[in-house]
């Protein structure tokens, strides 16, 4: 199948492809855990990274 046909078929389908909001939020939660742990251990970060979560939100930190 020629490349032009493959591209044309992909354009016709035009399906949404990406990460679900749940996946993005979960990954951001993991990043927040890493940053908070690094700050607790006194490891320097580039600039200030503050993580503010709504009340009652837990990231499952130790």
N, CA, C, O and CB atoms as a CASP TS submission, in Angstrom:
PFRMAT TS
TARGET T0000
AUTHOR 0000-0000-0000
METHOD Language model
MODEL 1
PARENT N/A
ATOM      1  N   UNK     1       0.855  -1.180   0.000  1.00  0.00           N
ATOM      2  CA  UNK     1       0.000   0.000   0.000  1.00  0.00           C
ATOM      3  C   UNK     1       0.897   1.238   0.000  1.00  0.00           C
ATOM      4  O   UNK     1       1.762   1.374   0.865  1.00  0.00           O
ATOM      5  CB  UNK     1      -0.971   0.001   1.234  1.00  0.00           C
ATOM      6  N   UNK     2       0.701   2.128  -0.948  1.00  0.00           N
ATOM      7  CA  UNK     2       1.526   3.349  -1.014  1.00  0.00           C
ATOM      8  C   UNK     2       1.278   4.262   0.189  1.00  0.00           C
ATOM      9  O   UNK     2       0.211   4.230   0.801  1.00  0.00           O
ATOM     10  CB  UNK     2       1.238   4.117  -2.317  1.00  0.00           C
ATOM     11  N   UNK     3       2.268   5.059   0.508  1.00  0.00           N
ATOM     12  CA  UNK     3       2.193   5.962   1.651  1.00  0.00           C
ATOM     13  C   UNK     3       1.017   6.924   1.524  1.00  0.00           C
ATOM     14  O   UNK     3       0.357   7.222   2.519  1.00  0.00           O
ATOM     15  CB  UNK     3       3.495   6.744   1.792  1.00  0.00           C
ATOM     16  N   UNK     4       0.750   7.407   0.332  1.00  0.00           N
ATOM     17  CA  UNK     4      -0.365   8.347   0.135  1.00  0.00           C
ATOM     18  C   UNK     4      -1.693   7.694   0.520  1.00  0.00           C
ATOM     19  O   UNK     4      -2.560   8.352   1.095  1.00  0.00           O
ATOM     20  CB  UNK     4      -0.415   8.833  -1.337  1.00  0.00           C
ATOM     21  N   UNK     5      -1.860   6.405   0.208  1.00  0.00           N
ATOM     22  CA  UNK     5      -3.086   5.693   0.568  1.00  0.00           C
ATOM     23  C   UNK     5      -3.213   5.527   2.073  1.00  0.00           C
ATOM     24  O   UNK     5      -4.308   5.639   2.624  1.00  0.00           O
ATOM     25  CB  UNK     5      -3.124   4.329  -0.108  1.00  0.00           C
ATOM     26  N   UNK     6      -2.097   5.261   2.737  1.00  0.00           N
ATOM     27  CA  UNK     6      -2.095   5.100   4.188  1.00  0.00           C
ATOM     28  C   UNK     6      -2.497   6.422   4.855  1.00  0.00           C
ATOM     29  O   UNK     6      -3.305   6.439   5.784  1.00  0.00           O
ATOM     30  CB  UNK     6      -0.697   4.635   4.688  1.00  0.00           C
ATOM     31  N   UNK     7      -1.922   7.519   4.370  1.00  0.00           N
ATOM     32  CA  UNK     7      -2.245   8.829   4.935  1.00  0.00           C
ATOM     33  C   UNK     7      -3.708   9.175   4.683  1.00  0.00           C
ATOM     34  O   UNK     7      -4.389   9.692   5.568  1.00  0.00           O
ATOM     35  CB  UNK     7      -1.332   9.916   4.340  1.00  0.00           C
ATOM     36  N   UNK     8      -4.190   8.889   3.479  1.00  0.00           N
ATOM     37  CA  UNK     8      -5.588   9.178   3.154  1.00  0.00           C
ATOM     38  C   UNK     8      -6.534   8.374   4.053  1.00  0.00           C
ATOM     39  O   UNK     8      -7.545   8.898   4.521  1.00  0.00           O
ATOM     40  CB  UNK     8      -5.869   8.867   1.670  1.00  0.00           C
ATOM     41  N   UNK     9      -6.202   7.103   4.290  1.00  0.00           N
ATOM     42  CA  UNK     9      -7.045   6.265   5.152  1.00  0.00           C
ATOM     43  C   UNK     9      -7.042   6.791   6.582  1.00  0.00           C
ATOM     44  O   UNK     9      -8.075   6.766   7.252  1.00  0.00           O
ATOM     45  CB  UNK     9      -6.562   4.801   5.125  1.00  0.00           C
ATOM     46  N   UNK    10      -5.902   7.264   7.054  1.00  0.00           N
ATOM     47  CA  UNK    10      -5.806   7.811   8.411  1.00  0.00           C
ATOM     48  C   UNK    10      -6.623   9.091   8.546  1.00  0.00           C
ATOM     49  O   UNK    10      -7.270   9.317   9.569  1.00  0.00           O
ATOM     50  CB  UNK    10      -4.342   8.084   8.776  1.00  0.00           C
ATOM     51  N   UNK    11      -6.591   9.923   7.516  1.00  0.00           N
ATOM     52  CA  UNK    11      -7.353  11.176   7.545  1.00  0.00           C
ATOM     53  C   UNK    11      -8.848  10.883   7.559  1.00  0.00           C
ATOM     54  O   UNK    11      -9.608  11.561   8.250  1.00  0.00           O
ATOM     55  CB  UNK    11      -6.993  12.066   6.333  1.00  0.00           C
ATOM     56  N   UNK    12      -9.272   9.880   6.801  1.00  0.00           N
ATOM     57  CA  UNK    12     -10.687   9.520   6.757  1.00  0.00           C
ATOM     58  C   UNK    12     -11.194   9.056   8.120  1.00  0.00           C
ATOM     59  O   UNK    12     -12.305   9.396   8.527  1.00  0.00           O
ATOM     60  CB  UNK    12     -10.919   8.431   5.720  1.00  0.00           C
ATOM     61  N   UNK    13     -10.383   8.289   8.810  1.00  0.00           N
ATOM     62  CA  UNK    13     -10.805   7.779  10.121  1.00  0.00           C
ATOM     63  C   UNK    13     -10.850   8.906  11.137  1.00  0.00           C
ATOM     64  O   UNK    13     -11.777   8.984  11.943  1.00  0.00           O
ATOM     65  CB  UNK    13      -9.857   6.666  10.606  1.00  0.00           C
ATOM     66  N   UNK    14      -9.860   9.774  11.101  1.00  0.00           N
ATOM     67  CA  UNK    14      -9.728  10.923  12.006  1.00  0.00           C
ATOM     68  C   UNK    14     -10.164  10.617  13.435  1.00  0.00           C
ATOM     69  O   UNK    14     -10.872  11.406  14.063  1.00  0.00           O
ATOM     70  CB  UNK    14     -10.535  12.081  11.478  1.00  0.00           C
ATOM     71  N   UNK    15      -9.739   9.476  13.935  1.00  0.00           N
ATOM     72  CA  UNK    15     -10.069   9.087  15.311  1.00  0.00           C
ATOM     73  C   UNK    15      -9.230   9.898  16.287  1.00  0.00           C
ATOM     74  O   UNK    15      -8.072  10.221  16.023  1.00  0.00           O
ATOM     75  CB  UNK    15      -9.838   7.568  15.530  1.00  0.00           C
ATOM     76  N   UNK    16      -9.844  10.219  17.422  1.00  0.00           N
ATOM     77  CA  UNK    16      -9.111  10.901  18.478  1.00  0.00           C
ATOM     78  C   UNK    16      -8.148   9.925  19.119  1.00  0.00           C
ATOM     79  O   UNK    16      -8.526   8.815  19.495  1.00  0.00           O
ATOM     80  CB  UNK    16     -10.070  11.498  19.531  1.00  0.00           C
ATOM     81  N   UNK    17      -6.913  10.343  19.240  1.00  0.00           N
ATOM     82  CA  UNK    17      -5.906   9.514  19.876  1.00  0.00           C
ATOM     83  C   UNK    17      -5.223  10.369  20.928  1.00  0.00           C
ATOM     84  O   UNK    17      -4.847  11.511  20.666  1.00  0.00           O
ATOM     85  CB  UNK    17      -4.877   8.944  18.838  1.00  0.00           C
ATOM     86  N   UNK    18      -5.069   9.815  22.103  1.00  0.00           N
ATOM     87  CA  UNK    18      -4.396  10.561  23.154  1.00  0.00           C
ATOM     88  C   UNK    18      -4.563   9.859  24.484  1.00  0.00           C
ATOM     89  O   UNK    18      -5.053   8.733  24.562  1.00  0.00           O
ATOM     90  CB  UNK    18      -4.932  11.988  23.235  1.00  0.00           C
ATOM     91  N   UNK    19      -4.150  10.542  25.513  1.00  0.00           N
ATOM     92  CA  UNK    19      -4.242  10.005  26.863  1.00  0.00           C
ATOM     93  C   UNK    19      -5.549  10.443  27.506  1.00  0.00           C
ATOM     94  O   UNK    19      -6.009  11.568  27.312  1.00  0.00           O
ATOM     95  CB  UNK    19      -3.043  10.457  27.715  1.00  0.00           C
ATOM     96  N   UNK    20      -6.126   9.550  28.259  1.00  0.00           N
ATOM     97  CA  UNK    20      -7.360   9.898  28.964  1.00  0.00           C
ATOM     98  C   UNK    20      -7.017  10.836  30.124  1.00  0.00           C
ATOM     99  O   UNK    20      -5.889  10.821  30.619  1.00  0.00           O
ATOM    100  CB  UNK    20      -8.098   8.613  29.480  1.00  0.00           C
ATOM    101  N   UNK    21      -7.971  11.640  30.556  1.00  0.00           N
ATOM    102  CA  UNK    21      -7.719  12.520  31.704  1.00  0.00           C
ATOM    103  C   UNK    21      -7.285  11.755  32.952  1.00  0.00           C
ATOM    104  O   UNK    21      -6.471  12.246  33.734  1.00  0.00           O
ATOM    105  CB  UNK    21      -8.963  13.326  32.016  1.00  0.00           C
ATOM    106  N   UNK    22      -7.827  10.557  33.137  1.00  0.00           N
ATOM    107  CA  UNK    22      -7.433   9.760  34.311  1.00  0.00           C
ATOM    108  C   UNK    22      -5.958   9.392  34.249  1.00  0.00           C
ATOM    109  O   UNK    22      -5.269   9.404  35.270  1.00  0.00           O
ATOM    110  CB  UNK    22      -8.288   8.484  34.410  1.00  0.00           C
ATOM    111  N   UNK    23      -5.473   9.066  33.061  1.00  0.00           N
ATOM    112  CA  UNK    23      -4.055   8.710  32.905  1.00  0.00           C
ATOM    113  C   UNK    23      -3.174   9.920  33.185  1.00  0.00           C
ATOM    114  O   UNK    23      -2.164   9.806  33.879  1.00  0.00           O
ATOM    115  CB  UNK    23      -3.778   8.165  31.483  1.00  0.00           C
ATOM    116  N   UNK    24      -3.549  11.065  32.655  1.00  0.00           N
ATOM    117  CA  UNK    24      -2.771  12.288  32.882  1.00  0.00           C
ATOM    118  C   UNK    24      -2.744  12.623  34.370  1.00  0.00           C
ATOM    119  O   UNK    24      -1.684  12.920  34.921  1.00  0.00           O
ATOM    120  CB  UNK    24      -3.359  13.472  32.073  1.00  0.00           C
ATOM    121  N   UNK    25      -3.906  12.578  35.022  1.00  0.00           N
ATOM    122  CA  UNK    25      -3.961  12.889  36.455  1.00  0.00           C
ATOM    123  C   UNK    25      -3.139  11.911  37.277  1.00  0.00           C
ATOM    124  O   UNK    25      -2.463  12.314  38.223  1.00  0.00           O
ATOM    125  CB  UNK    25      -5.403  12.883  36.942  1.00  0.00           C
ATOM    126  N   UNK    26      -3.187  10.631  36.929  1.00  0.00           N
ATOM    127  CA  UNK    26      -2.410   9.625  37.653  1.00  0.00           C
ATOM    128  C   UNK    26      -0.915   9.905  37.513  1.00  0.00           C
ATOM    129  O   UNK    26      -0.170   9.834  38.490  1.00  0.00           O
ATOM    130  CB  UNK    26      -2.741   8.209  37.137  1.00  0.00           C
ATOM    131  N   UNK    27      -0.483  10.223  36.297  1.00  0.00           N
ATOM    132  CA  UNK    27       0.939  10.498  36.077  1.00  0.00           C
ATOM    133  C   UNK    27       1.376  11.781  36.775  1.00  0.00           C
ATOM    134  O   UNK    27       2.488  11.855  37.298  1.00  0.00           O
ATOM    135  CB  UNK    27       1.235  10.595  34.582  1.00  0.00           C
ATOM    136  N   UNK    28       0.512  12.789  36.786  1.00  0.00           N
ATOM    137  CA  UNK    28       0.841  14.006  37.523  1.00  0.00           C
ATOM    138  C   UNK    28       0.932  13.730  39.020  1.00  0.00           C
ATOM    139  O   UNK    28       1.741  14.337  39.721  1.00  0.00           O
ATOM    140  CB  UNK    28      -0.202  15.094  37.250  1.00  0.00           C
ATOM    141  N   UNK    29       0.099  12.812  39.506  1.00  0.00           N
ATOM    142  CA  UNK    29       0.178  12.418  40.912  1.00  0.00           C
ATOM    143  C   UNK    29       1.506  11.759  41.235  1.00  0.00           C
ATOM    144  O   UNK    29       2.085  12.004  42.293  1.00  0.00           O
ATOM    145  CB  UNK    29      -0.961  11.477  41.262  1.00  0.00           C
ATOM    146  N   UNK    30       1.990  10.922  40.326  1.00  0.00           N
ATOM    147  CA  UNK    30       3.295  10.274  40.535  1.00  0.00           C
ATOM    148  C   UNK    30       4.414  11.316  40.552  1.00  0.00           C
ATOM    149  O   UNK    30       5.325  11.243  41.376  1.00  0.00           O
ATOM    150  CB  UNK    30       3.565   9.219  39.430  1.00  0.00           C
ATOM    151  N   UNK    31       4.339  12.269  39.653  1.00  0.00           N
ATOM    152  CA  UNK    31       5.356  13.324  39.616  1.00  0.00           C
ATOM    153  C   UNK    31       5.308  14.134  40.909  1.00  0.00           C
ATOM    154  O   UNK    31       6.349  14.484  41.467  1.00  0.00           O
ATOM    155  CB  UNK    31       5.146  14.251  38.387  1.00  0.00           C
ATOM    156  N   UNK    32       4.109  14.428  41.379  1.00  0.00           N
ATOM    157  CA  UNK    32       3.972  15.171  42.635  1.00  0.00           C
ATOM    158  C   UNK    32       4.600  14.405  43.790  1.00  0.00           C
ATOM    159  O   UNK    32       5.247  15.007  44.646  1.00  0.00           O
ATOM    160  CB  UNK    32       2.493  15.456  42.935  1.00  0.00           C
ATOM    161  N   UNK    33       4.422  13.095  43.829  1.00  0.00           N
ATOM    162  CA  UNK    33       5.024  12.285  44.891  1.00  0.00           C
ATOM    163  C   UNK    33       6.545  12.377  44.845  1.00  0.00           C
ATOM    164  O   UNK    33       7.195  12.508  45.883  1.00  0.00           O
ATOM    165  CB  UNK    33       4.579  10.820  44.769  1.00  0.00           C
ATOM    166  N   UNK    34       7.105  12.309  43.654  1.00  0.00           N
ATOM    167  CA  UNK    34       8.566  12.376  43.505  1.00  0.00           C
ATOM    168  C   UNK    34       9.082  13.728  43.979  1.00  0.00           C
ATOM    169  O   UNK    34      10.070  13.793  44.711  1.00  0.00           O
ATOM    170  CB  UNK    34       8.980  12.132  42.032  1.00  0.00           C
ATOM    171  N   UNK    35       8.418  14.812  43.566  1.00  0.00           N
ATOM    172  CA  UNK    35       8.862  16.153  43.950  1.00  0.00           C
ATOM    173  C   UNK    35       8.749  16.349  45.458  1.00  0.00           C
ATOM    174  O   UNK    35       9.667  16.876  46.086  1.00  0.00           O
ATOM    175  CB  UNK    35       8.041  17.224  43.213  1.00  0.00           C
ATOM    176  N   UNK    36       7.638  15.932  46.036  1.00  0.00           N
ATOM    177  CA  UNK    36       7.468  16.079  47.487  1.00  0.00           C
ATOM    178  C   UNK    36       8.517  15.271  48.246  1.00  0.00           C
ATOM    179  O   UNK    36       9.067  15.753  49.237  1.00  0.00           O
ATOM    180  CB  UNK    36       6.057  15.637  47.911  1.00  0.00           C
ATOM    181  N   UNK    37       8.797  14.064  47.800  1.00  0.00           N
ATOM    182  CA  UNK    37       9.799  13.235  48.469  1.00  0.00           C
ATOM    183  C   UNK    37      11.185  13.869  48.346  1.00  0.00           C
ATOM    184  O   UNK    37      11.945  13.898  49.313  1.00  0.00           O
ATOM    185  CB  UNK    37       9.806  11.810  47.877  1.00  0.00           C
ATOM    186  N   UNK    38      11.508  14.370  47.163  1.00  0.00           N
ATOM    187  CA  UNK    38      12.807  15.028  46.967  1.00  0.00           C
ATOM    188  C   UNK    38      12.930  16.245  47.871  1.00  0.00           C
ATOM    189  O   UNK    38      13.982  16.466  48.470  1.00  0.00           O
ATOM    190  CB  UNK    38      12.993  15.441  45.494  1.00  0.00           C
ATOM    191  N   UNK    39      11.865  17.036  47.975  1.00  0.00           N
ATOM    192  CA  UNK    39      11.897  18.211  48.852  1.00  0.00           C
ATOM    193  C   UNK    39      12.050  17.796  50.313  1.00  0.00           C
ATOM    194  O   UNK    39      12.780  18.446  51.062  1.00  0.00           O
ATOM    195  CB  UNK    39      10.621  19.051  48.673  1.00  0.00           C
ATOM    196  N   UNK    40      11.380  16.735  50.724  1.00  0.00           N
ATOM    197  CA  UNK    40      11.482  16.260  52.104  1.00  0.00           C
ATOM    198  C   UNK    40      12.891  15.769  52.420  1.00  0.00           C
ATOM    199  O   UNK    40      13.348  15.882  53.557  1.00  0.00           O
ATOM    200  CB  UNK    40      10.471  15.141  52.355  1.00  0.00           C
ATOM    201  N   UNK    41      13.574  15.231  51.426  1.00  0.00           N
ATOM    202  CA  UNK    41      14.943  14.745  51.615  1.00  0.00           C
ATOM    203  C   UNK    41      15.973  15.860  51.482  1.00  0.00           C
ATOM    204  O   UNK    41      17.165  15.635  51.686  1.00  0.00           O
ATOM    205  CB  UNK    41      15.249  13.647  50.613  1.00  0.00           C
ATOM    206  N   UNK    42      15.518  17.054  51.143  1.00  0.00           N
ATOM    207  CA  UNK    42      16.430  18.187  51.022  1.00  0.00           C
ATOM    208  C   UNK    42      17.148  18.256  49.686  1.00  0.00           C
ATOM    209  O   UNK    42      18.144  18.967  49.554  1.00  0.00           O
ATOM    210  CB  UNK    42      17.436  18.133  52.114  1.00  0.00           C
ATOM    211  N   UNK    43      16.660  17.535  48.708  1.00  0.00           N
ATOM    212  CA  UNK    43      17.291  17.568  47.392  1.00  0.00           C
ATOM    213  C   UNK    43      16.878  18.847  46.664  1.00  0.00           C
ATOM    214  O   UNK    43      15.705  19.222  46.663  1.00  0.00           O
ATOM    215  CB  UNK    43      16.906  16.312  46.561  1.00  0.00           C
ATOM    216  N   UNK    44      17.849  19.505  46.050  1.00  0.00           N
ATOM    217  CA  UNK    44      17.519  20.763  45.367  1.00  0.00           C
ATOM    218  C   UNK    44      16.736  20.506  44.082  1.00  0.00           C
ATOM    219  O   UNK    44      16.910  19.489  43.411  1.00  0.00           O
ATOM    220  CB  UNK    44      18.800  21.551  45.050  1.00  0.00           C
ATOM    221  N   UNK    45      15.878  21.454  43.770  1.00  0.00           N
ATOM    222  CA  UNK    45      15.164  21.421  42.498  1.00  0.00           C
ATOM    223  C   UNK    45      15.478  22.712  41.761  1.00  0.00           C
ATOM    224  O   UNK    45      15.887  23.701  42.369  1.00  0.00           O
ATOM    225  CB  UNK    45      13.618  21.244  42.705  1.00  0.00           C
ATOM    226  N   UNK    46      15.286  22.696  40.463  1.00  0.00           N
ATOM    227  CA  UNK    46      15.501  23.920  39.697  1.00  0.00           C
ATOM    228  C   UNK    46      14.280  24.799  39.877  1.00  0.00           C
ATOM    229  O   UNK    46      13.195  24.474  39.394  1.00  0.00           O
ATOM    230  CB  UNK    46      15.764  23.618  38.183  1.00  0.00           C
ATOM    231  N   UNK    47      14.453  25.885  40.557  1.00  0.00           N
ATOM    232  CA  UNK    47      13.326  26.761  40.822  1.00  0.00           C
ATOM    233  C   UNK    47      12.482  26.205  41.950  1.00  0.00           C
ATOM    234  O   UNK    47      12.868  25.244  42.614  1.00  0.00           O
ATOM    235  CB  UNK    47      12.479  26.949  39.566  1.00  0.00           C
ATOM    236  N   UNK    48      11.355  26.804  42.155  1.00  0.00           N
ATOM    237  CA  UNK    48      10.461  26.378  43.225  1.00  0.00           C
ATOM    238  C   UNK    48       9.316  25.596  42.610  1.00  0.00           C
ATOM    239  O   UNK    48       8.642  26.070  41.695  1.00  0.00           O
ATOM    240  CB  UNK    48       9.932  27.593  44.044  1.00  0.00           C
ATOM    241  N   UNK    49       9.109  24.405  43.117  1.00  0.00           N
ATOM    242  CA  UNK    49       7.992  23.581  42.670  1.00  0.00           C
ATOM    243  C   UNK    49       7.096  23.373  43.875  1.00  0.00           C
ATOM    244  O   UNK    49       7.444  22.654  44.811  1.00  0.00           O
ATOM    245  CB  UNK    49       8.475  22.208  42.059  1.00  0.00           C
ATOM    246  N   UNK    50       5.953  24.006  43.839  1.00  0.00           N
ATOM    247  CA  UNK    50       4.991  23.849  44.919  1.00  0.00           C
ATOM    248  C   UNK    50       3.810  23.053  44.397  1.00  0.00           C
ATOM    249  O   UNK    50       3.305  23.310  43.305  1.00  0.00           O
ATOM    250  CB  UNK    50       4.535  25.225  45.478  1.00  0.00           C
ATOM    251  N   UNK    51       3.385  22.105  45.174  1.00  0.00           N
ATOM    252  CA  UNK    51       2.267  21.264  44.772  1.00  0.00           C
ATOM    253  C   UNK    51       1.129  21.497  45.745  1.00  0.00           C
ATOM    254  O   UNK    51       1.185  21.088  46.905  1.00  0.00           O
ATOM    255  CB  UNK    51       2.670  19.760  44.727  1.00  0.00           C
ATOM    256  N   UNK    52       0.105  22.156  45.255  1.00  0.00           N
ATOM    257  CA  UNK    52      -1.079  22.427  46.062  1.00  0.00           C
ATOM    258  C   UNK    52      -2.203  21.536  45.564  1.00  0.00           C
ATOM    259  O   UNK    52      -2.551  21.550  44.384  1.00  0.00           O
ATOM    260  CB  UNK    52      -1.486  23.935  45.997  1.00  0.00           C
ATOM    261  N   UNK    53      -2.759  20.767  46.475  1.00  0.00           N
ATOM    262  CA  UNK    53      -3.860  19.876  46.128  1.00  0.00           C
ATOM    263  C   UNK    53      -5.111  20.320  46.866  1.00  0.00           C
ATOM    264  O   UNK    53      -5.028  20.914  47.941  1.00  0.00           O
ATOM    265  CB  UNK    53      -3.516  18.405  46.467  1.00  0.00           C
ATOM    266  N   UNK    54      -6.260  20.034  46.293  1.00  0.00           N
ATOM    267  CA  UNK    54      -7.496  20.362  46.996  1.00  0.00           C
ATOM    268  C   UNK    54      -7.569  19.625  48.334  1.00  0.00           C
ATOM    269  O   UNK    54      -7.013  18.535  48.464  1.00  0.00           O
ATOM    270  CB  UNK    54      -8.716  20.013  46.128  1.00  0.00           C
ATOM    271  N   UNK    55      -8.244  20.202  49.327  1.00  0.00           N
ATOM    272  CA  UNK    55      -8.370  19.531  50.621  1.00  0.00           C
ATOM    273  C   UNK    55      -8.966  18.144  50.459  1.00  0.00           C
ATOM    274  O   UNK    55      -9.905  17.950  49.686  1.00  0.00           O
ATOM    275  CB  UNK    55      -9.229  20.362  51.575  1.00  0.00           C
ATOM    276  N   UNK    56      -8.424  17.188  51.185  1.00  0.00           N
ATOM    277  CA  UNK    56      -8.926  15.814  51.144  1.00  0.00           C
ATOM    278  C   UNK    56      -8.286  14.969  50.054  1.00  0.00           C
ATOM    279  O   UNK    56      -8.580  13.778  49.949  1.00  0.00           O
ATOM    280  CB  UNK    56     -10.411  15.825  50.951  1.00  0.00           C
ATOM    281  N   UNK    57      -7.415  15.560  49.237  1.00  0.00           N
ATOM    282  CA  UNK    57      -6.748  14.797  48.193  1.00  0.00           C
ATOM    283  C   UNK    57      -5.501  14.151  48.769  1.00  0.00           C
ATOM    284  O   UNK    57      -4.720  14.802  49.463  1.00  0.00           O
ATOM    285  CB  UNK    57      -6.394  15.696  46.985  1.00  0.00           C
ATOM    286  N   UNK    58      -5.320  12.904  48.489  1.00  0.00           N
ATOM    287  CA  UNK    58      -4.165  12.156  48.972  1.00  0.00           C
ATOM    288  C   UNK    58      -3.381  11.599  47.814  1.00  0.00           C
ATOM    289  O   UNK    58      -3.962  11.111  46.845  1.00  0.00           O
ATOM    290  CB  UNK    58      -4.594  11.032  49.904  1.00  0.00           C
ATOM    291  N   UNK    59      -2.066  11.667  47.901  1.00  0.00           N
ATOM    292  CA  UNK    59      -1.228  11.063  46.873  1.00  0.00           C
ATOM    293  C   UNK    59      -0.640   9.741  47.330  1.00  0.00           C
ATOM    294  O   UNK    59       0.156   9.137  46.610  1.00  0.00           O
ATOM    295  CB  UNK    59      -0.118  12.010  46.481  1.00  0.00           C
ATOM    296  N   UNK    60      -1.015   9.289  48.502  1.00  0.00           N
ATOM    297  CA  UNK    60      -0.506   8.015  48.990  1.00  0.00           C
ATOM    298  C   UNK    60       0.963   8.057  49.388  1.00  0.00           C
ATOM    299  O   UNK    60       1.678   7.066  49.243  1.00  0.00           O
ATOM    300  CB  UNK    60      -0.704   6.969  47.950  1.00  0.00           C
ATOM    301  N   UNK    61       1.415   9.211  49.894  1.00  0.00           N
ATOM    302  CA  UNK    61       2.814   9.300  50.317  1.00  0.00           C
ATOM    303  C   UNK    61       3.038   8.520  51.590  1.00  0.00           C
ATOM    304  O   UNK    61       2.123   8.287  52.380  1.00  0.00           O
ATOM    305  CB  UNK    61       3.229  10.754  50.516  1.00  0.00           C
ATOM    306  N   UNK    62       4.289   8.122  51.766  1.00  0.00           N
ATOM    307  CA  UNK    62       4.654   7.346  52.960  1.00  0.00           C
ATOM    308  C   UNK    62       4.571   8.197  54.190  1.00  0.00           C
ATOM    309  O   UNK    62       4.842   7.718  55.291  1.00  0.00           O
ATOM    310  CB  UNK    62       6.055   6.764  52.829  1.00  0.00           C
TER
END
